[in-house]
Steps between C-alpha positions, in 0.01 A plus 500: 500500500278557807141380452247777460206520738191464284238503777390858435436424131381139508215387723492159664275237345300304759443161339221418747379166628464346156635578156211316328244753366214250524539490881482877550119521508483227764774666708330838473165362620662300781711783639221754462283280724791453743562874519132590547471240778816642662374858488149422625614254769776715650302825488206328670733380777631855550149651501359236735781553752473878471126526565461230768625625837516142631784434256714792615756268657869439419431179307252665264711815475784288363257311273370827354857607423573163342191538279612848396848375409359199311274731300793728412730206417250353255421842352868561430534195273170361370346806323815552292491134398130528408568804282787317329278197432219716365710731281772243420754770583766349724736797517567689823729802521804493725363760749167316519684171553701644789182652647316168486804325648517751786135462600507122458783465750361775721165326548656152499733584790217661700283194432766262632563697818129551579440125469776451761345773718168316488674185622646697791153633580361144518799393712428773758124431494537126564818478708451818706122563499494688832758751379373526142334842537803654668754349258308570178442867581386744227850649498667162439242407235566827317874437519466139377310624194678830435858368529463246214375774264799723579749211485354375172522847345873514573575145379297535179661833417845344548405220258401757236813712546717190457300399195521847342880481476493190278550492124266301273648462153366166377156347490222688676259205509397417857359146549249622757169689521631785715834665579671304774862519608638161401366484140619856431845434649554214253474752214775728628839491327678650803597353835190429714677340798417794732131475405491125556674524838256769609206285385625211717551728801153650464340159442664379819362797691146517360428138403717258698502693830120556516442138397726370779330732751159371386611139543634578847177681594283211388719246677430690823134538409464126432665419833259738676197353321597147600487608866133606469304236694181491290480384139260785422746755635782355292284506187398862558859610561631322192218629277620857554841401359417254222398768248823690561703182454338452159612848396852435632529178298379666179711814526832374636492171312519689169719799594769280655514302176551814291740708711690252718539186290816467283463635147602158365168349610287794385352534152296778340190277510543426872559869578184604313293228670626607842440867419139424406456341842619798706383785273159365396386182675599586859350855496179353353475213751587696816152657544335160454745323732450751781127562461385140454666387824419807708151536644543864604627606159226308320244677718654840425502429126138386514395818680696712252336335198152519658554868576595568137191318370274675751632846412471434125139383530 
């Protein structure tokens, strides 16, 4: 007898980060602080870049887009988890699960590509400084930001269409705190080989390829920095890249482990820990990483905060 698709009648149960009730208050407080820091930090970055004309350059244009995507990525996952912790209701309907899955992959793909675009921007600035203005034209910058959004929309929609054809007739308990592809696929009682192949293809395109391009860009950048005669010049050139390298290590170090490592070495605990890194920790840390090591951005943030206090008084 063919298994009956129960997804329309039975919601998924997101088991969350911990199944121990005594830890829920601590998790709620922790992730509420993380989310508030993410929202405030990323929105301040966007506002500071928007109002300061000195920051209307390609590098800060890409940073503003990264902050927007980080804000959206965190907002797609953390508030739902906070509501579940507060109400102790872990159920999520099938349409809501697919919606959350769509936007998670949509913003995650854009995030990955924009980080690679930022590496290309630094490569042009350091290796081809005399041609930087002509290469990084407003038209190219718009294309480098707009194309990932369009590409991500198509890829994420394909993921959802492939997921919608599956049948779920067994357990609906998801050992995760949001709807992601791999934990949901394990619950299906139909063939998921097409989904898994597509996941590997997409991961190769949006995780492995950008990561390799970033490594190649920074190899060229490092070679160019080493040719700078003065130690002060080398330090200044490398300081513009060190913050971006921190973001690269945080983001790709965790996503590669989740989507490109063999399933035999992955566990639910490892997947949840990695997901916390790229859905909560990285979006929260990005504003601090970029602002603390950037004098121009710190100055813009200081002026923005002073302006707010002056206008309120």
